[in-house]
Amino acid sequence: MTGWKYSFERLSKHKYIACIIHPKKVVCICGKTIKLNRKWKEDYLNHHVQHSGYKANKGQRTIYNRFQPVEQKEHYRKEEYNKEIKYDSDSVEISKYIKRTTAQFGGCHRIEIVARELFSHLFAQKFSRKKLNFKQKRQLNCALFAESVWQIDRSKKSWIILADKALKDAFNDAPIFTGLCEVMSDAIEQKMKNKSNKNLKYSEEFTNFLVILGGISSRALDIFRQNLEGRSIQSIRMLRRNNNKYLTNPELCYENVAKFKRLLDTINYNGPIAAMTDNTKLKLGLRYSSNLGSEDRIAKSVRAYLLQVPLPAFPPIVIALILNNGSDTADSILQLHKQLIIEIVPLLGLHILSLESNGAITKFQAQQSISKIQTNEKLIVKEPDLNINFSCSIFDNIGPQLFSSI
């Protein structure tokens, strides 16, 4: 293996070198001090000599043209630049450096030298990490670590710091991280006992995080589980099916509205409710279900039917997700409104005050058709001075129905 081609001997033979101060600083024969870009490399000196204003060969010469500088002894140079540095382990400055540096080890041979020893067939000329695959990079790092003079062991200290922060309640506001730590601890304990991880307990916050992650990308959830711990996508789907809030039937039916009623009972709410519907385009994809019919059609949109309590921070609740091909009619929307207001809501004692839509013509026509339904009572407000003439139907066991478009 050849050594580093730039050396003291090579640089000292340069035509325009008067004196070498140290590996990265020399004196030209014109008397100017030149800083080099790398140790013993003459590129910057050559740039200086080739400059149009360089006059070392013209006019009055400097003293360096008459006398050669005293040659430095090789052993002095080696002692000056290659001496072994020893530090006191209790030094405050060294402790600060260790905490600040990202390095794990040091003091070994140059990386290109070690790489050429290991993979001589890859680096005949220039070294580059891009030529190495993952396994070769790992082998190179292990060789550098083995030849290193010093190593910084942070492995144990980081766990001590983490445990100390946990004892001081630093992670009380991070329930997802706490849940992950608990699962990882249980998984390691199960592994030490040669048991499977099937019966691990997951916190609610950590489970919700996994559900959201799986909804974004099942591949991302799989990578997360490979490196850490977590529920599989099959386990998450089973949780959804067993959840009483999960829509087992996507159609508008009594059971879905009854779940909303049970939610209101838990918070003791018996006030007005807003109903709304909208048609949303589906994201392109392919899903298989054994419940699919034989209509030979592809759903392009889904009609979402929602109920909401008009209170701050109360989210809308989906009670139906009806697939369609994007060609809803006013009559089909009217049938949904009738099914909810006339058939389902009176049985549960809900008070739907308004039916809202986004102003599309089909939805507006459906609202008009609902307002024309004959009822025993009507709410009428007339104020000629203010040009107000308002009326709406009052349905039995429900109350007045208002309509709005947003």
mmCIF file of N, CA and C in Angstrom, residues 207-287:
data_model
loop_
_atom_site.group_PDB
_atom_site.id
_atom_site.type_symbol
_atom_site.label_atom_id
_atom_site.label_comp_id
_atom_site.label_asym_id
_atom_site.label_seq_id
_atom_site.Cartn_x
_atom_site.Cartn_y
_atom_site.Cartn_z
ATOM 1 N N THR A 207 -52.283 3.350 21.767
ATOM 2 C CA THR A 207 -53.117 2.659 20.774
ATOM 3 C C THR A 207 -53.685 3.642 19.765
ATOM 4 N N ASN A 208 -54.159 4.800 20.244
ATOM 5 C CA ASN A 208 -54.685 5.819 19.329
ATOM 6 C C ASN A 208 -53.607 6.303 18.362
ATOM 7 N N PHE A 209 -52.382 6.438 18.882
ATOM 8 C CA PHE A 209 -51.264 6.839 18.018
ATOM 9 C C PHE A 209 -51.026 5.807 16.915
ATOM 10 N N LEU A 210 -51.063 4.521 17.279
ATOM 11 C CA LEU A 210 -50.854 3.459 16.291
ATOM 12 C C LEU A 210 -51.983 3.423 15.266
ATOM 13 N N VAL A 211 -53.208 3.682 15.720
ATOM 14 C CA VAL A 211 -54.355 3.699 14.798
ATOM 15 C C VAL A 211 -54.184 4.811 13.767
ATOM 16 N N ILE A 212 -53.773 6.005 14.228
ATOM 17 C CA ILE A 212 -53.562 7.133 13.311
ATOM 18 C C ILE A 212 -52.416 6.836 12.353
ATOM 19 N N LEU A 213 -51.324 6.269 12.886
ATOM 20 C CA LEU A 213 -50.175 5.934 12.039
ATOM 21 C C LEU A 213 -50.554 4.897 10.986
ATOM 22 N N GLY A 214 -51.329 3.878 11.389
ATOM 23 C CA GLY A 214 -51.773 2.870 10.434
ATOM 24 C C GLY A 214 -52.720 3.431 9.394
ATOM 25 N N GLY A 215 -53.528 4.439 9.785
ATOM 26 C CA GLY A 215 -54.417 5.077 8.821
ATOM 27 C C GLY A 215 -53.662 5.880 7.781
ATOM 28 N N ILE A 216 -52.540 6.481 8.184
ATOM 29 C CA ILE A 216 -51.718 7.241 7.240
ATOM 30 C C ILE A 216 -51.007 6.305 6.275
ATOM 31 N N SER A 217 -50.394 5.253 6.830
ATOM 32 C CA SER A 217 -49.653 4.307 5.987
ATOM 33 C C SER A 217 -49.449 3.006 6.751
ATOM 34 N N SER A 218 -49.945 1.918 6.190
ATOM 35 C CA SER A 218 -49.726 0.610 6.817
ATOM 36 C C SER A 218 -48.250 0.222 6.750
ATOM 37 N N ARG A 219 -47.542 0.698 5.728
ATOM 38 C CA ARG A 219 -46.104 0.434 5.605
ATOM 39 C C ARG A 219 -45.334 1.144 6.721
ATOM 40 N N ALA A 220 -45.730 2.393 7.025
ATOM 41 C CA ALA A 220 -45.073 3.126 8.111
ATOM 42 C C ALA A 220 -45.303 2.432 9.450
ATOM 43 N N LEU A 221 -46.510 1.915 9.664
ATOM 44 C CA LEU A 221 -46.796 1.171 10.896
ATOM 45 C C LEU A 221 -45.945 -0.089 10.971
ATOM 46 N N ASP A 222 -45.768 -0.764 9.855
ATOM 47 C CA ASP A 222 -44.963 -1.987 9.832
ATOM 48 C C ASP A 222 -43.499 -1.690 10.156
ATOM 49 N N ILE A 223 -42.956 -0.593 9.610
ATOM 50 C CA ILE A 223 -41.570 -0.201 9.908
ATOM 51 C C ILE A 223 -41.431 0.167 11.378
ATOM 52 N N PHE A 224 -42.424 0.863 11.922
ATOM 53 C CA PHE A 224 -42.415 1.227 13.341
ATOM 54 C C PHE A 224 -42.370 -0.023 14.214
ATOM 55 N N ARG A 225 -43.178 -1.031 13.872
ATOM 56 C CA ARG A 225 -43.225 -2.263 14.659
ATOM 57 C C ARG A 225 -41.934 -3.072 14.534
ATOM 58 N N GLN A 226 -41.289 -3.023 13.377
ATOM 59 C CA GLN A 226 -40.044 -3.763 13.187
ATOM 60 C C GLN A 226 -38.924 -3.217 14.068
ATOM 61 N N ASN A 227 -38.908 -1.898 14.278
ATOM 62 C CA ASN A 227 -37.841 -1.280 15.056
ATOM 63 C C ASN A 227 -38.206 -1.100 16.523
ATOM 64 N N LEU A 228 -39.489 -0.982 16.821
ATOM 65 C CA LEU A 228 -39.930 -0.797 18.208
ATOM 66 C C LEU A 228 -40.963 -1.881 18.529
ATOM 67 N N GLU A 229 -42.084 -1.489 19.068
ATOM 68 C CA GLU A 229 -43.181 -2.416 19.353
ATOM 69 C C GLU A 229 -44.492 -1.721 19.051
ATOM 70 N N GLY A 230 -45.519 -2.488 18.756
ATOM 71 C CA GLY A 230 -46.824 -1.904 18.497
ATOM 72 C C GLY A 230 -47.804 -2.931 17.973
ATOM 73 N N ARG A 231 -49.054 -2.518 17.870
ATOM 74 C CA ARG A 231 -50.095 -3.405 17.355
ATOM 75 C C ARG A 231 -49.943 -3.573 15.844
ATOM 76 N N SER A 232 -50.305 -4.737 15.361
ATOM 77 C CA SER A 232 -50.308 -4.985 13.921
ATOM 78 C C SER A 232 -51.557 -4.365 13.303
ATOM 79 N N ILE A 233 -51.555 -4.238 11.987
ATOM 80 C CA ILE A 233 -52.710 -3.673 11.297
ATOM 81 C C ILE A 233 -53.935 -4.560 11.469
ATOM 82 N N GLN A 234 -53.731 -5.883 11.578
ATOM 83 C CA GLN A 234 -54.851 -6.805 11.803
ATOM 84 C C GLN A 234 -55.449 -6.587 13.189
ATOM 85 N N SER A 235 -54.584 -6.357 14.194
ATOM 86 C CA SER A 235 -55.069 -6.101 15.549
ATOM 87 C C SER A 235 -55.857 -4.806 15.619
ATOM 88 N N ILE A 236 -55.399 -3.785 14.895
ATOM 89 C CA ILE A 236 -56.103 -2.501 14.887
ATOM 90 C C ILE A 236 -57.477 -2.644 14.238
ATOM 91 N N ARG A 237 -57.561 -3.404 13.166
ATOM 92 C CA ARG A 237 -58.859 -3.615 12.504
ATOM 93 C C ARG A 237 -59.820 -4.378 13.405
ATOM 94 N N MET A 238 -59.300 -5.321 14.176
ATOM 95 C CA MET A 238 -60.150 -6.062 15.104
ATOM 96 C C MET A 238 -60.668 -5.142 16.210
ATOM 97 N N LEU A 239 -59.810 -4.236 16.681
ATOM 98 C CA LEU A 239 -60.243 -3.271 17.695
ATOM 99 C C LEU A 239 -61.383 -2.410 17.160
ATOM 100 N N ARG A 240 -61.259 -1.990 15.913
ATOM 101 C CA ARG A 240 -62.309 -1.167 15.318
ATOM 102 C C ARG A 240 -63.628 -1.925 15.231
ATOM 103 N N ARG A 241 -63.540 -3.192 14.838
ATOM 104 C CA ARG A 241 -64.772 -3.984 14.710
ATOM 105 C C ARG A 241 -65.439 -4.200 16.062
ATOM 106 N N ASN A 242 -64.632 -4.366 17.120
ATOM 107 C CA ASN A 242 -65.181 -4.615 18.453
ATOM 108 C C ASN A 242 -65.589 -3.337 19.171
ATOM 109 N N ASN A 243 -65.233 -2.194 18.628
ATOM 110 C CA ASN A 243 -65.567 -0.918 19.260
ATOM 111 C C ASN A 243 -67.044 -0.615 19.028
ATOM 112 N N ASN A 244 -67.735 -0.228 20.103
ATOM 113 C CA ASN A 244 -69.169 0.056 19.964
ATOM 114 C C ASN A 244 -69.434 1.334 19.169
ATOM 115 N N LYS A 245 -68.379 2.146 18.931
ATOM 116 C CA LYS A 245 -68.537 3.350 18.125
ATOM 117 C C LYS A 245 -68.315 3.075 16.638
ATOM 118 N N TYR A 246 -67.905 1.879 16.331
ATOM 119 C CA TYR A 246 -67.583 1.526 14.945
ATOM 120 C C TYR A 246 -68.870 1.273 14.162
ATOM 121 N N LEU A 247 -68.944 1.814 12.940
ATOM 122 C CA LEU A 247 -70.125 1.624 12.104
ATOM 123 C C LEU A 247 -70.074 0.245 11.451
ATOM 124 N N THR A 248 -70.827 -0.687 12.027
ATOM 125 C CA THR A 248 -70.881 -2.025 11.419
ATOM 126 C C THR A 248 -71.745 -2.020 10.167
ATOM 127 N N ASN A 249 -72.710 -1.098 10.136
ATOM 128 C CA ASN A 249 -73.574 -0.953 8.964
ATOM 129 C C ASN A 249 -73.445 0.480 8.447
ATOM 130 N N PRO A 250 -72.871 0.689 7.260
ATOM 131 C CA PRO A 250 -72.661 2.061 6.780
ATOM 132 C C PRO A 250 -73.937 2.769 6.343
ATOM 133 N N GLU A 251 -75.049 2.047 6.229
ATOM 134 C CA GLU A 251 -76.302 2.671 5.810
ATOM 135 C C GLU A 251 -76.910 3.468 6.963
ATOM 136 N N LEU A 252 -77.829 4.364 6.631
ATOM 137 C CA LEU A 252 -78.557 5.115 7.647
ATOM 138 C C LEU A 252 -79.576 4.181 8.288
ATOM 139 N N CYS A 253 -79.342 3.805 9.561
ATOM 140 C CA CYS A 253 -80.206 2.836 10.221
ATOM 141 C C CYS A 253 -80.406 3.230 11.682
ATOM 142 N N TYR A 254 -81.328 2.543 12.336
ATOM 143 C CA TYR A 254 -81.687 2.842 13.724
ATOM 144 C C TYR A 254 -80.490 2.657 14.658
ATOM 145 N N GLU A 255 -79.708 1.576 14.491
ATOM 146 C CA GLU A 255 -78.612 1.269 15.414
ATOM 147 C C GLU A 255 -77.551 2.364 15.418
ATOM 148 N N ASN A 256 -77.240 2.926 14.250
ATOM 149 C CA ASN A 256 -76.222 3.977 14.185
ATOM 150 C C ASN A 256 -76.671 5.235 14.916
ATOM 151 N N VAL A 257 -77.945 5.601 14.766
ATOM 152 C CA VAL A 257 -78.463 6.779 15.464
ATOM 153 C C VAL A 257 -78.596 6.492 16.958
ATOM 154 N N ALA A 258 -78.902 5.235 17.314
ATOM 155 C CA ALA A 258 -79.006 4.861 18.728
ATOM 156 C C ALA A 258 -77.660 4.998 19.438
ATOM 157 N N LYS A 259 -76.555 4.718 18.748
ATOM 158 C CA LYS A 259 -75.229 4.921 19.342
ATOM 159 C C LYS A 259 -75.004 6.395 19.677
ATOM 160 N N PHE A 260 -75.472 7.280 18.790
ATOM 161 C CA PHE A 260 -75.368 8.714 19.059
ATOM 162 C C PHE A 260 -76.222 9.092 20.266
ATOM 163 N N LYS A 261 -77.392 8.487 20.387
ATOM 164 C CA LYS A 261 -78.270 8.751 21.528
ATOM 165 C C LYS A 261 -77.615 8.301 22.831
ATOM 166 N N ARG A 262 -76.949 7.142 22.825
ATOM 167 C CA ARG A 262 -76.269 6.661 24.033
ATOM 168 C C ARG A 262 -75.138 7.602 24.437
ATOM 169 N N LEU A 263 -74.477 8.195 23.448
ATOM 170 C CA LEU A 263 -73.431 9.179 23.752
ATOM 171 C C LEU A 263 -74.020 10.398 24.446
ATOM 172 N N LEU A 264 -75.178 10.871 23.968
ATOM 173 C CA LEU A 264 -75.824 12.024 24.603
ATOM 174 C C LEU A 264 -76.265 11.695 26.025
ATOM 175 N N ASP A 265 -76.702 10.467 26.247
ATOM 176 C CA ASP A 265 -77.134 10.074 27.593
ATOM 177 C C ASP A 265 -75.975 10.081 28.582
ATOM 178 N N THR A 266 -74.771 9.764 28.105
ATOM 179 C CA THR A 266 -73.613 9.751 29.019
ATOM 180 C C THR A 266 -73.255 11.154 29.486
ATOM 181 N N ILE A 267 -73.584 12.183 28.700
ATOM 182 C CA ILE A 267 -73.280 13.567 29.104
ATOM 183 C C ILE A 267 -74.546 14.304 29.547
ATOM 184 N N ASN A 268 -75.665 13.558 29.664
ATOM 185 C CA ASN A 268 -76.939 14.128 30.130
ATOM 186 C C ASN A 268 -77.375 15.325 29.285
ATOM 187 N N TYR A 269 -77.315 15.164 27.976
ATOM 188 C CA TYR A 269 -77.718 16.246 27.073
ATOM 189 C C TYR A 269 -79.064 15.908 26.452
ATOM 190 N N ASN A 270 -79.984 16.898 26.482
ATOM 191 C CA ASN A 270 -81.317 16.697 25.916
ATOM 192 C C ASN A 270 -81.757 17.921 25.126
ATOM 193 N N GLY A 271 -80.787 18.586 24.490
ATOM 194 C CA GLY A 271 -81.081 19.809 23.759
ATOM 195 C C GLY A 271 -81.182 19.593 22.267
ATOM 196 N N PRO A 272 -81.134 20.686 21.500
ATOM 197 C CA PRO A 272 -81.268 20.594 20.043
ATOM 198 C C PRO A 272 -80.036 19.965 19.390
ATOM 199 N N ILE A 273 -80.271 19.408 18.195
ATOM 200 C CA ILE A 273 -79.209 18.732 17.440
ATOM 201 C C ILE A 273 -79.262 19.218 15.998
ATOM 202 N N ALA A 274 -78.095 19.344 15.384
ATOM 203 C CA ALA A 274 -78.005 19.718 13.970
ATOM 204 C C ALA A 274 -77.644 18.489 13.149
ATOM 205 N N ALA A 275 -78.347 18.322 12.022
ATOM 206 C CA ALA A 275 -78.039 17.230 11.093
ATOM 207 C C ALA A 275 -77.490 17.830 9.809
ATOM 208 N N MET A 276 -76.555 17.151 9.203
ATOM 209 C CA MET A 276 -75.958 17.660 7.965
ATOM 210 C C MET A 276 -75.530 16.491 7.088
ATOM 211 N N THR A 277 -75.465 16.752 5.806
ATOM 212 C CA THR A 277 -75.047 15.716 4.858
ATOM 213 C C THR A 277 -74.220 16.343 3.752
ATOM 214 N N ASP A 278 -73.283 15.559 3.219
ATOM 215 C CA ASP A 278 -72.435 16.057 2.140
ATOM 216 C C ASP A 278 -71.896 14.870 1.354
ATOM 217 N N ASN A 279 -71.653 15.102 0.076
ATOM 218 C CA ASN A 279 -71.102 14.073 -0.801
ATOM 219 C C ASN A 279 -69.609 14.354 -0.993
ATOM 220 N N THR A 280 -68.768 13.394 -0.667
ATOM 221 C CA THR A 280 -67.319 13.570 -0.712
ATOM 222 C C THR A 280 -66.705 12.568 -1.668
ATOM 223 N N LYS A 281 -65.744 13.034 -2.461
ATOM 224 C CA LYS A 281 -65.066 12.139 -3.393
ATOM 225 C C LYS A 281 -64.167 11.169 -2.640
ATOM 226 N N LEU A 282 -64.126 9.945 -3.120
ATOM 227 C CA LEU A 282 -63.298 8.917 -2.505
ATOM 228 C C LEU A 282 -61.881 8.971 -3.057
ATOM 229 N N LYS A 283 -60.913 8.638 -2.210
ATOM 230 C CA LYS A 283 -59.533 8.499 -2.655
ATOM 231 C C LYS A 283 -59.418 7.223 -3.488
ATOM 232 N N LEU A 284 -58.680 7.319 -4.581
ATOM 233 C CA LEU A 284 -58.534 6.161 -5.466
ATOM 234 C C LEU A 284 -57.865 5.008 -4.739
ATOM 235 N N GLY A 285 -58.424 3.830 -4.842
ATOM 236 C CA GLY A 285 -57.862 2.656 -4.183
ATOM 237 C C GLY A 285 -58.726 1.444 -4.457
ATOM 238 N N LEU A 286 -58.281 0.314 -3.959
ATOM 239 C CA LEU A 286 -59.007 -0.934 -4.162
ATOM 240 C C LEU A 286 -59.181 -1.624 -2.820
ATOM 241 N N ARG A 287 -60.414 -1.940 -2.463
ATOM 242 C CA ARG A 287 -60.718 -2.650 -1.223
ATOM 243 C C ARG A 287 -61.618 -3.832 -1.558
#
